[in-house]
């Protein structure tokens, strides 16, 4: 079935380091979004990148999209302990009628 | 204004009982989504409402699950004859029409004993 594959499953870094998380998929998309989840409850939208875009920035976040490789990366620069959370990529596949497909998530731990 | 709200925040029930979970979307958001998240897993799509269109129920795991959206606003997810495998966090999200950012509620943690 259609789903984003996130990599790595878990990431542990020191505060101040950069965190890179990846998402790959298999069929064409309209857009790709990244969400963050703290403590297993509601998700917060971080950034959306459309299929005709290659890179977007929002504060310390940088997202790239390579549609030829069907992959995206989320980079968090100068990480903080408060960035500790689960991060999900969500894909709007072409023809999916506004229905996002979420990956299984990446657990990021930022050590103070 | 207020964000998406869900109630109850936690629900413990016995196997075989029915439960109702409520979602209040952001005012003006015509799209509403229900997801299920089991421990340590991603989000599993359940159902999607968009305005007055017929809902997309393709994610409902069995006929024990149903959802309504009254007056284009509040939604109720009903699980009949609950089973232990129904234990999960149930998340609701809403969005504006043709805008694909979803705003999530805090979820309802359902525990079936």
Coordinates of N, CA and C in Angstrom, one line a residue:
Chain A
X1 N 0.8 -1.2 0.0 CA 0.0 0.0 0.0 C 0.9 1.2 0.0
X2 N 0.3 2.4 -0.4 CA 1.1 3.6 -0.4 C 1.4 4.1 1.0
X3 N 2.7 4.4 1.2 CA 3.1 4.9 2.5 C 4.5 5.5 2.4
X4 N 4.7 6.5 3.2 CA 6.1 7.1 3.2 C 6.9 6.2 4.1
X5 N 8.2 6.0 3.7 CA 9.1 5.3 4.6 C 10.1 6.2 5.2
X6 N 10.1 6.3 6.5 CA 11.0 7.3 7.1 C 12.3 6.6 7.6
X7 N 13.3 7.4 7.6 CA 14.6 6.9 8.0 C 15.4 8.0 8.6
X8 N 16.1 7.8 9.8 CA 16.1 6.5 10.5 C 14.8 6.4 11.4
X9 N 14.6 5.3 12.0 CA 13.5 5.1 12.9 C 13.6 5.9 14.2
X10 N 14.9 6.0 14.6 CA 15.2 6.8 15.8 C 16.6 7.5 15.7
X11 N 16.7 8.6 16.3 CA 17.9 9.5 16.1 C 18.1 10.1 17.5
X12 N 19.4 10.0 17.9 CA 19.8 10.7 19.2 C 21.0 11.6 18.9
X13 N 20.8 12.8 19.2 CA 21.9 13.8 19.0 C 22.1 14.7 20.2
X14 N 23.2 15.4 20.2 CA 23.5 16.4 21.2 C 22.9 17.7 20.8
X15 N 22.5 18.4 21.9 CA 22.0 19.8 21.6 C 23.0 20.6 20.8
X16 N 22.5 21.3 19.9 CA 23.4 22.2 19.0 C 23.8 21.5 17.7
X17 N 23.6 20.2 17.7 CA 23.9 19.5 16.4 C 22.7 19.6 15.5
X18 N 23.0 19.2 14.2 CA 21.9 19.2 13.2 C 21.3 17.8 13.2
X19 N 20.0 17.8 12.9 CA 19.3 16.5 12.8 C 18.7 16.4 11.4
X20 N 19.0 15.3 10.7 CA 18.5 15.1 9.4 C 17.6 13.8 9.4
X21 N 16.4 14.0 8.9 CA 15.4 12.9 8.8 C 15.0 12.8 7.3
X22 N 14.8 11.5 6.9 CA 14.4 11.3 5.5 C 13.1 10.6 5.3
X23 N 12.5 10.8 4.2 CA 11.2 10.2 3.9 C 11.2 9.8 2.4
X24 N 10.9 8.6 2.1 CA 10.9 8.1 0.7 C 9.5 7.6 0.4
X25 N 9.2 7.6 -0.9 CA 7.8 7.1 -1.3 C 8.0 6.5 -2.7
X26 N 6.9 5.9 -3.1 CA 7.0 5.1 -4.4 C 6.1 5.6 -5.5
X27 N 5.0 6.4 -5.3 CA 4.2 6.9 -6.4 C 4.1 8.4 -6.3
X28 N 3.6 9.0 -7.4 CA 3.7 10.5 -7.5 C 2.8 11.2 -6.4
X29 N 3.3 12.3 -6.0 CA 2.6 13.1 -5.0 C 2.3 14.5 -5.4
X30 N 1.3 15.1 -4.8 CA 1.0 16.5 -5.0 C 1.8 17.3 -4.0
X31 N 1.9 16.9 -2.8 CA 2.8 17.6 -1.8 C 3.2 16.6 -0.7
X32 N 4.2 17.1 0.0 CA 4.7 16.3 1.2 C 4.7 17.3 2.4
X33 N 4.3 16.8 3.5 CA 4.3 17.6 4.7 C 5.0 16.9 5.8
X34 N 5.6 17.7 6.7 CA 6.2 17.2 7.9 C 5.4 17.7 9.2
X35 N 5.2 16.7 10.1 CA 4.5 17.1 11.3 C 5.3 16.6 12.5
X36 N 5.1 17.2 13.6 CA 5.8 16.9 14.9 C 4.7 16.4 15.9
X37 N 5.1 15.4 16.7 CA 4.2 15.0 17.8 C 4.9 14.9 19.1
X38 N 4.4 15.5 20.1 CA 5.0 15.4 21.4 C 4.1 14.5 22.3
X39 N 4.8 13.6 23.0 CA 4.1 12.8 24.0 C 2.9 12.0 23.5
X40 N 3.0 11.6 22.2 CA 1.9 10.7 21.7 C 0.6 11.3 21.6
X41 N 0.5 12.6 21.6 CA -0.9 13.3 21.4 C -1.0 14.0 20.1
X42 N -1.6 15.2 20.1 CA -1.8 15.8 18.8 C -0.6 16.2 18.0
X43 N -0.7 16.2 16.7 CA 0.4 16.5 15.8 C 0.3 18.0 15.5
X44 N 1.5 18.6 15.2 CA 1.6 20.0 14.8 C 2.2 20.0 13.5
X45 N 1.6 20.8 12.6 CA 2.1 20.9 11.2 C 3.4 21.8 11.2
X46 N 4.5 21.3 10.6 CA 5.7 22.0 10.5 C 5.9 22.7 9.2
X47 N 5.8 22.0 8.1 CA 6.1 22.6 6.8 C 5.5 21.7 5.7
X48 N 5.1 22.4 4.6 CA 4.6 21.7 3.4 C 5.4 22.1 2.2
X49 N 5.8 21.1 1.4 CA 6.5 21.4 0.2 C 5.7 20.7 -1.0
X50 N 5.5 21.5 -2.0 CA 4.7 21.0 -3.2 C 5.6 20.2 -4.1
X51 N 5.0 19.5 -5.0 CA 5.8 18.6 -5.9 C 6.7 19.4 -6.9
X52 N 6.3 20.7 -7.1 CA 7.1 21.5 -8.0 C 8.1 22.4 -7.3
X53 N 8.3 22.1 -6.0 CA 9.3 22.9 -5.2 C 10.4 21.9 -4.9
X54 N 11.6 22.5 -4.7 CA 12.7 21.7 -4.4 C 13.2 21.9 -2.9
X55 N 13.0 23.1 -2.4 CA 13.5 23.4 -1.1 C 12.6 24.5 -0.4
X56 N 12.4 24.3 0.9 CA 11.7 25.3 1.6 C 12.3 25.5 3.0
X57 N 12.2 26.7 3.5 CA 12.8 27.0 4.9 C 11.7 27.5 5.8
X58 N 11.9 27.2 7.0 CA 11.0 27.8 8.0 C 11.8 27.8 9.3
X59 N 12.3 29.0 9.7 CA 13.1 29.1 10.9 C 14.3 28.2 10.8
X60 N 14.4 27.3 11.8 CA 15.6 26.3 11.8 C 15.3 25.1 11.0
X61 N 14.2 25.0 10.3 CA 13.8 23.9 9.5 C 14.1 24.1 8.0
X62 N 14.6 23.1 7.4 CA 14.9 23.1 6.0 C 14.4 21.8 5.4
X63 N 13.5 21.9 4.4 CA 13.0 20.7 3.8 C 13.4 20.7 2.3
X64 N 13.9 19.5 1.8 CA 14.1 19.4 0.4 C 13.3 18.3 -0.1
X65 N 13.0 18.4 -1.4 CA 12.2 17.4 -2.1 C 12.9 17.0 -3.5
X66 N 13.1 15.8 -3.7 CA 13.7 15.3 -4.9 C 12.7 14.3 -5.5
X67 N 11.9 14.8 -6.5 CA 10.8 14.0 -7.0 C 11.4 12.9 -7.9
X68 N 12.6 13.1 -8.5 CA 13.1 12.1 -9.3 C 13.6 10.9 -8.5
X69 N 14.0 11.1 -7.3 CA 14.4 10.1 -6.3 C 13.2 9.7 -5.4
X70 N 12.2 10.4 -5.5 CA 11.0 10.2 -4.6 C 11.4 10.2 -3.2
X71 N 12.1 11.3 -2.8 CA 12.5 11.4 -1.4 C 12.6 12.8 -0.9
X72 N 12.5 13.0 0.4 CA 12.5 14.3 1.0 C 13.3 14.2 2.3
X73 N 13.9 15.3 2.6 CA 14.7 15.4 3.9 C 14.2 16.6 4.7
X74 N 14.2 16.4 6.0 CA 13.9 17.4 7.0 C 15.2 17.6 7.8
X75 N 15.7 18.8 7.7 CA 16.9 19.2 8.5 C 16.5 20.2 9.6
X76 N 16.8 19.9 10.8 CA 16.7 20.8 11.9 C 18.1 21.2 12.3
X77 N 18.3 22.5 12.2 CA 19.7 23.0 12.5 C 19.7 23.5 14.0
X78 N 20.9 23.4 14.5 CA 21.1 23.9 15.9 C 20.1 23.4 16.8
X79 N 20.0 22.0 16.9 CA 18.9 21.4 17.7 C 18.9 21.8 19.2
X80 N 17.7 21.8 19.7 CA 17.5 22.1 21.1 C 16.8 20.9 21.8
X81 N 16.9 20.8 23.1 CA 16.2 19.7 23.9 C 14.7 19.7 23.6
X82 N 14.2 20.9 23.4 CA 12.7 21.0 23.1 C 12.3 20.4 21.7
X83 N 13.3 20.1 20.9 CA 13.0 19.5 19.6 C 12.7 18.0 19.8
X84 N 13.0 17.5 20.9 CA 12.7 16.1 21.2 C 11.3 15.8 21.0
X85 N 11.0 14.9 20.0 CA 9.6 14.6 19.6 C 9.7 13.5 18.6
X86 N 8.5 13.1 18.1 CA 8.4 12.2 17.0 C 8.0 13.1 15.7
X87 N 8.6 12.7 14.6 CA 8.4 13.5 13.4 C 7.9 12.6 12.3
X88 N 6.8 13.1 11.7 CA 6.1 12.2 10.7 C 6.2 13.0 9.3
X89 N 6.4 12.2 8.3 CA 6.1 12.8 6.9 C 4.8 12.3 6.5
X90 N 4.1 13.2 5.8 CA 2.7 12.9 5.4 C 2.7 13.3 3.9
X91 N 2.1 12.4 3.1 CA 2.1 12.5 1.7 C 0.7 12.6 1.1
X92 N 0.5 13.6 0.2 CA -0.7 13.7 -0.5 C -0.4 13.1 -1.9
X93 N -0.8 11.8 -2.1 CA -0.6 11.1 -3.3 C -1.5 11.7 -4.4
X94 N -1.0 11.7 -5.6 CA -1.8 12.2 -6.7 C -3.1 11.4 -6.8
X95 N -4.2 12.1 -6.9 CA -5.6 11.5 -6.9 C -6.1 11.0 -5.6
X96 N -5.5 11.4 -4.5 CA -5.8 10.9 -3.2 C -7.0 11.7 -2.5
X97 N -7.5 12.7 -3.2 CA -8.7 13.4 -2.7 C -8.5 14.0 -1.3
X98 N -7.4 14.7 -1.1 CA -7.2 15.4 0.1 C -6.9 14.5 1.3
X99 N -6.6 13.3 1.0 CA -6.3 12.3 2.1 C -4.9 12.1 2.3
X100 N -4.3 12.5 3.4 CA -2.9 12.4 3.6 C -2.6 11.0 4.1
X101 N -1.4 10.5 3.7 CA -0.9 9.2 4.2 C 0.3 9.5 5.0
X102 N 0.3 9.1 6.3 CA 1.4 9.3 7.2 C 2.3 8.1 7.3
X103 N 3.6 8.4 7.5 CA 4.6 7.4 7.8 C 4.5 7.0 9.2
X104 N 5.4 6.1 9.6 CA 5.4 5.6 11.0 C 6.1 6.4 12.0
X105 N 6.8 7.4 11.5 CA 7.5 8.4 12.4 C 8.9 8.1 12.7
X106 N 9.6 9.2 13.1 CA 11.0 9.1 13.5 C 11.1 9.7 14.9
X107 N 11.7 9.0 15.8 CA 11.8 9.5 17.2 C 13.1 10.2 17.3
X108 N 13.1 11.5 17.6 CA 14.3 12.3 17.8 C 14.5 12.6 19.2
X109 N 15.6 12.3 19.7 CA 16.0 12.7 21.1 C 17.2 13.6 21.0
X110 N 17.0 14.8 21.7 CA 18.1 15.8 21.7 C 18.6 15.9 23.1
X111 N 19.8 15.5 23.4 CA 20.4 15.4 24.7 C 20.9 16.8 25.1
X112 N 20.6 17.3 26.3 CA 21.0 18.6 26.7 C 22.5 18.7 26.9
Chain B
X1 N -8.8 31.9 17.0 CA -9.8 31.2 17.8 C -9.3 29.9 18.4
X2 N -10.2 29.1 18.9 CA -9.8 27.9 19.6 C -9.4 26.9 18.5
X3 N -8.5 25.9 18.9 CA -8.1 24.9 18.1 C -9.1 23.8 18.0
X4 N -8.7 22.6 17.5 CA -9.5 21.4 17.5 C -9.6 20.9 18.9
X5 N -10.8 20.6 19.3 CA -10.9 20.0 20.7 C -11.5 18.6 20.5
X6 N -11.1 17.7 21.4 CA -11.7 16.4 21.5 C -12.0 16.0 22.9
X7 N -13.1 15.2 23.0 CA -13.5 14.7 24.3 C -14.0 13.3 24.2
X8 N -13.8 12.5 25.3 CA -13.0 12.8 26.4 C -11.5 12.7 26.1
X9 N -10.7 13.1 27.0 CA -9.2 13.0 26.7 C -8.8 11.6 26.9
X10 N -9.4 10.9 27.9 CA -9.1 9.5 28.2 C -10.4 8.8 28.4
X11 N -10.5 7.5 27.9 CA -11.7 6.7 28.0 C -11.2 5.3 28.3
X12 N -11.7 4.8 29.4 CA -11.4 3.4 29.7 C -12.8 2.7 29.7
X13 N -12.9 1.6 29.0 CA -14.1 0.9 28.8 C -13.9 -0.6 28.9
X14 N -14.9 -1.4 29.1 CA -14.8 -2.8 29.1 C -15.1 -3.4 27.7
X15 N -14.5 -4.5 27.4 CA -14.7 -5.2 26.2 C -16.2 -5.4 26.0
X16 N -16.7 -5.1 24.8 CA -18.1 -5.3 24.4 C -18.9 -4.1 24.6
X17 N -18.4 -3.1 25.3 CA -19.2 -1.8 25.4 C -19.0 -1.0 24.2
X18 N -20.0 0.0 24.0 CA -19.9 0.9 22.9 C -19.3 2.2 23.5
X19 N -18.6 2.9 22.6 CA -18.0 4.2 23.0 C -18.2 5.3 22.0
X20 N -18.3 6.5 22.4 CA -18.5 7.6 21.5 C -17.4 8.6 21.8
X21 N -16.7 9.0 20.7 CA -15.6 10.0 20.8 C -16.0 11.2 20.0
X22 N -15.8 12.4 20.6 CA -16.3 13.6 20.0 C -15.1 14.5 19.5
X23 N -15.4 15.2 18.4 CA -14.4 16.1 17.9 C -15.1 17.4 17.5
X24 N -14.5 18.5 18.0 CA -15.0 19.9 17.6 C -13.9 20.5 16.7
X25 N -14.2 20.7 15.4 CA -13.1 21.2 14.6 C -13.0 22.7 14.7
X26 N -12.0 23.3 14.1 CA -11.9 24.8 14.1 C -13.0 25.3 13.3
X27 N -13.6 26.4 13.7 CA -14.7 27.0 13.1 C -14.4 27.4 11.6
X28 N -15.2 27.0 10.7 CA -15.0 27.3 9.3 C -14.2 26.3 8.5
X29 N -13.7 25.3 9.3 CA -13.0 24.2 8.6 C -14.0 23.2 8.1
X30 N -14.1 23.0 6.8 CA -15.1 22.1 6.2 C -14.6 20.7 6.1
X31 N -13.3 20.5 6.2 CA -12.7 19.1 6.1 C -12.4 18.6 7.5
X32 N -12.8 17.4 7.8 CA -12.6 16.8 9.1 C -12.1 15.4 8.9
X33 N -11.1 15.0 9.7 CA -10.5 13.6 9.5 C -10.4 13.0 10.9
X34 N -10.6 11.7 10.9 CA -10.3 10.8 12.0 C -9.2 9.9 11.7
X35 N -8.2 9.7 12.7 CA -7.1 8.8 12.6 C -7.1 8.0 13.8
X36 N -6.4 6.9 13.7 CA -6.1 6.0 14.9 C -4.6 5.8 15.0
X37 N -4.1 5.9 16.2 CA -2.6 5.7 16.4 C -2.4 4.7 17.5
X38 N -1.9 3.5 17.1 CA -1.6 2.5 18.1 C -0.2 2.9 18.7
X39 N 0.1 2.3 19.9 CA 1.3 2.7 20.6 C 2.6 2.5 19.7
X40 N 3.3 3.6 19.6 CA 4.5 3.6 18.8 C 4.4 3.5 17.3
X41 N 3.2 3.7 16.8 CA 2.9 3.5 15.4 C 2.6 4.8 14.7
X42 N 2.5 4.8 13.4 CA 2.0 6.0 12.7 C 0.5 6.2 12.8
X43 N 0.0 7.1 12.0 CA -1.4 7.4 12.0 C -2.1 6.5 10.9
X44 N -3.2 5.9 11.4 CA -4.0 5.1 10.5 C -5.2 5.9 10.1
X45 N -5.4 6.2 8.9 CA -6.6 7.0 8.4 C -7.9 6.1 8.7
X46 N -8.9 6.8 9.2 CA -10.2 6.1 9.4 C -11.2 6.6 8.5
X47 N -11.5 8.0 8.5 CA -12.6 8.5 7.8 C -12.4 10.0 7.5
X48 N -13.0 10.5 6.4 CA -12.7 11.9 6.0 C -14.1 12.5 5.6
X49 N -14.4 13.7 6.2 CA -15.6 14.4 5.8 C -15.2 15.7 5.1
X50 N -15.8 16.0 4.0 CA -15.6 17.3 3.3 C -16.9 17.9 2.9
X51 N -17.3 19.0 3.6 CA -18.5 19.7 3.4 C -19.7 18.8 3.4
X52 N -20.5 18.9 2.3 CA -21.7 18.1 2.2 C -21.5 16.8 1.4
X53 N -20.3 16.6 1.0 CA -20.0 15.4 0.2 C -20.1 14.1 1.0
X54 N -20.3 13.0 0.3 CA -20.4 11.7 1.1 C -19.0 11.5 1.7
X55 N -18.9 11.1 2.9 CA -17.6 10.9 3.6 C -16.9 9.7 2.9
X56 N -15.6 9.8 3.0 CA -14.7 8.7 2.6 C -14.4 7.8 3.8
X57 N -15.1 6.7 3.8 CA -15.0 5.7 4.9 C -14.0 4.6 4.7
X58 N -13.2 4.8 3.7 CA -12.4 3.7 3.3 C -11.4 3.1 4.3
X59 N -11.1 3.9 5.4 CA -10.2 3.5 6.4 C -10.8 2.8 7.6
X60 N -12.1 2.8 7.7 CA -12.8 2.2 8.8 C -12.4 0.7 8.9
X61 N -11.9 0.2 10.0 CA -11.4 -1.2 10.0 C -12.5 -2.3 10.0
X62 N -13.7 -1.9 10.5 CA -14.7 -2.9 10.5 C -16.1 -2.2 10.6
X63 N -17.2 -2.9 10.5 CA -18.5 -2.3 10.6 C -18.9 -1.9 12.0
X64 N -18.0 -2.2 13.0 CA -18.2 -1.7 14.3 C -17.9 -0.2 14.5
X65 N -17.2 0.3 13.5 CA -16.8 1.7 13.5 C -17.7 2.5 12.6
X66 N -18.2 3.7 13.1 CA -19.0 4.6 12.3 C -18.7 6.0 12.8
X67 N -19.0 6.9 11.9 CA -18.8 8.3 12.3 C -19.9 9.2 11.7
X68 N -20.2 10.2 12.4 CA -21.2 11.2 11.9 C -20.6 12.6 12.0
X69 N -21.1 13.5 11.2 CA -20.7 14.9 11.3 C -22.0 15.7 11.1
X70 N -22.5 16.2 12.2 CA -23.8 16.9 12.2 C -23.6 18.4 11.9
X71 N -24.4 18.9 11.0 CA -24.4 20.3 10.7 C -23.1 20.8 10.2
X72 N -22.3 19.9 9.6 CA -21.0 20.3 9.1 C -20.0 20.7 10.1
X73 N -20.2 20.4 11.4 CA -19.2 20.9 12.4 C -18.8 19.7 13.2
X74 N -19.4 19.5 14.4 CA -19.0 18.5 15.3 C -19.1 17.1 14.7
X75 N -18.1 16.3 15.1 CA -18.2 14.9 14.6 C -18.1 13.9 15.8
X76 N -18.8 12.8 15.6 CA -18.7 11.8 16.6 C -18.3 10.5 16.0
X77 N -17.3 9.8 16.5 CA -16.8 8.5 16.1 C -17.3 7.5 17.1
X78 N -18.1 6.5 16.6 CA -18.7 5.5 17.5 C -18.0 4.2 17.2
X79 N -17.6 3.5 18.3 CA -17.1 2.1 18.2 C -18.1 1.3 19.0
X80 N -18.7 0.3 18.3 CA -19.6 -0.6 18.9 C -18.9 -1.9 19.4
X81 N -19.3 -2.5 20.4 CA -18.8 -3.8 20.9 C -17.3 -3.7 20.9
X82 N -16.7 -2.8 21.6 CA -15.3 -2.6 21.6 C -14.5 -3.9 21.9
X83 N -13.3 -4.0 21.3 CA -12.4 -5.1 21.4 C -11.1 -4.5 22.0
X84 N -10.3 -5.4 22.6 CA -9.0 -4.9 23.1 C -8.1 -4.3 22.1
X85 N -8.2 -4.8 20.8 CA -7.3 -4.2 19.8 C -7.8 -2.8 19.3
X86 N -8.9 -2.4 19.8 CA -9.4 -1.0 19.5 C -8.6 0.0 20.4
X87 N -7.9 -0.5 21.4 CA -7.1 0.4 22.3 C -6.1 1.2 21.5
X88 N -6.2 2.5 21.6 CA -5.3 3.4 20.7 C -5.6 4.8 21.1
X89 N -4.9 5.7 20.5 CA -5.2 7.2 20.6 C -6.0 7.5 19.3
X90 N -7.1 8.1 19.4 CA -7.9 8.5 18.3 C -7.8 10.0 18.1
X91 N -7.3 10.4 17.0 CA -7.0 11.8 16.7 C -7.9 12.3 15.6
X92 N -8.3 13.5 15.8 CA -9.2 14.2 14.9 C -8.4 15.4 14.3
X93 N -8.6 15.7 13.1 CA -8.0 16.9 12.5 C -9.0 17.6 11.6
X94 N -8.8 18.9 11.4 CA -9.6 19.6 10.5 C -8.8 20.5 9.6
X95 N -9.3 20.9 8.5 CA -8.6 21.9 7.6 C -9.6 22.7 6.8
X96 N -9.1 23.8 6.2 CA -9.9 24.6 5.4 C -10.1 23.9 4.0
X97 N -11.1 24.2 3.3 CA -11.3 23.6 1.9 C -10.1 24.0 1.0
X98 N -9.6 23.1 0.3 CA -8.5 23.2 -0.6 C -7.2 23.7 0.0
X99 N -7.2 23.6 1.3 CA -5.9 23.9 2.0 C -5.5 22.6 2.7
X100 N -4.3 22.2 2.5 CA -4.0 20.8 2.9 C -3.3 20.7 4.3
X101 N -3.1 21.8 5.0 CA -2.6 21.7 6.3 C -3.6 21.2 7.3
X102 N -3.3 20.2 8.0 CA -4.3 19.7 9.0 C -3.9 20.2 10.4
X103 N -5.0 20.6 11.1 CA -4.8 21.0 12.5 C -5.4 19.9 13.4
X104 N -4.6 19.4 14.2 CA -4.9 18.2 15.0 C -5.4 18.6 16.4
X105 N -6.4 17.8 16.9 CA -6.8 17.9 18.3 C -5.8 17.1 19.2
X106 N -6.0 17.1 20.5 CA -5.1 16.5 21.4 C -5.3 15.0 21.5
X107 N -6.4 14.5 20.9 CA -6.6 13.0 20.8 C -7.4 12.5 22.0
X108 N -8.0 11.4 21.8 CA -8.7 10.6 22.9 C -7.9 9.3 23.1
X109 N -7.4 9.0 24.3 CA -6.8 7.8 24.5 C -7.8 6.8 25.0
X110 N -8.1 5.8 24.2 CA -9.1 4.7 24.5 C -8.4 3.5 25.0
X111 N -8.8 3.0 26.1 CA -8.3 1.7 26.6 C -9.4 0.8 26.8
X112 N -9.4 -0.4 26.2 CA -10.4 -1.4 26.3 C -9.8 -2.5 27.1
X113 N -10.5 -2.7 28.3 CA -10.0 -3.8 29.2 C -10.6 -5.1 28.9

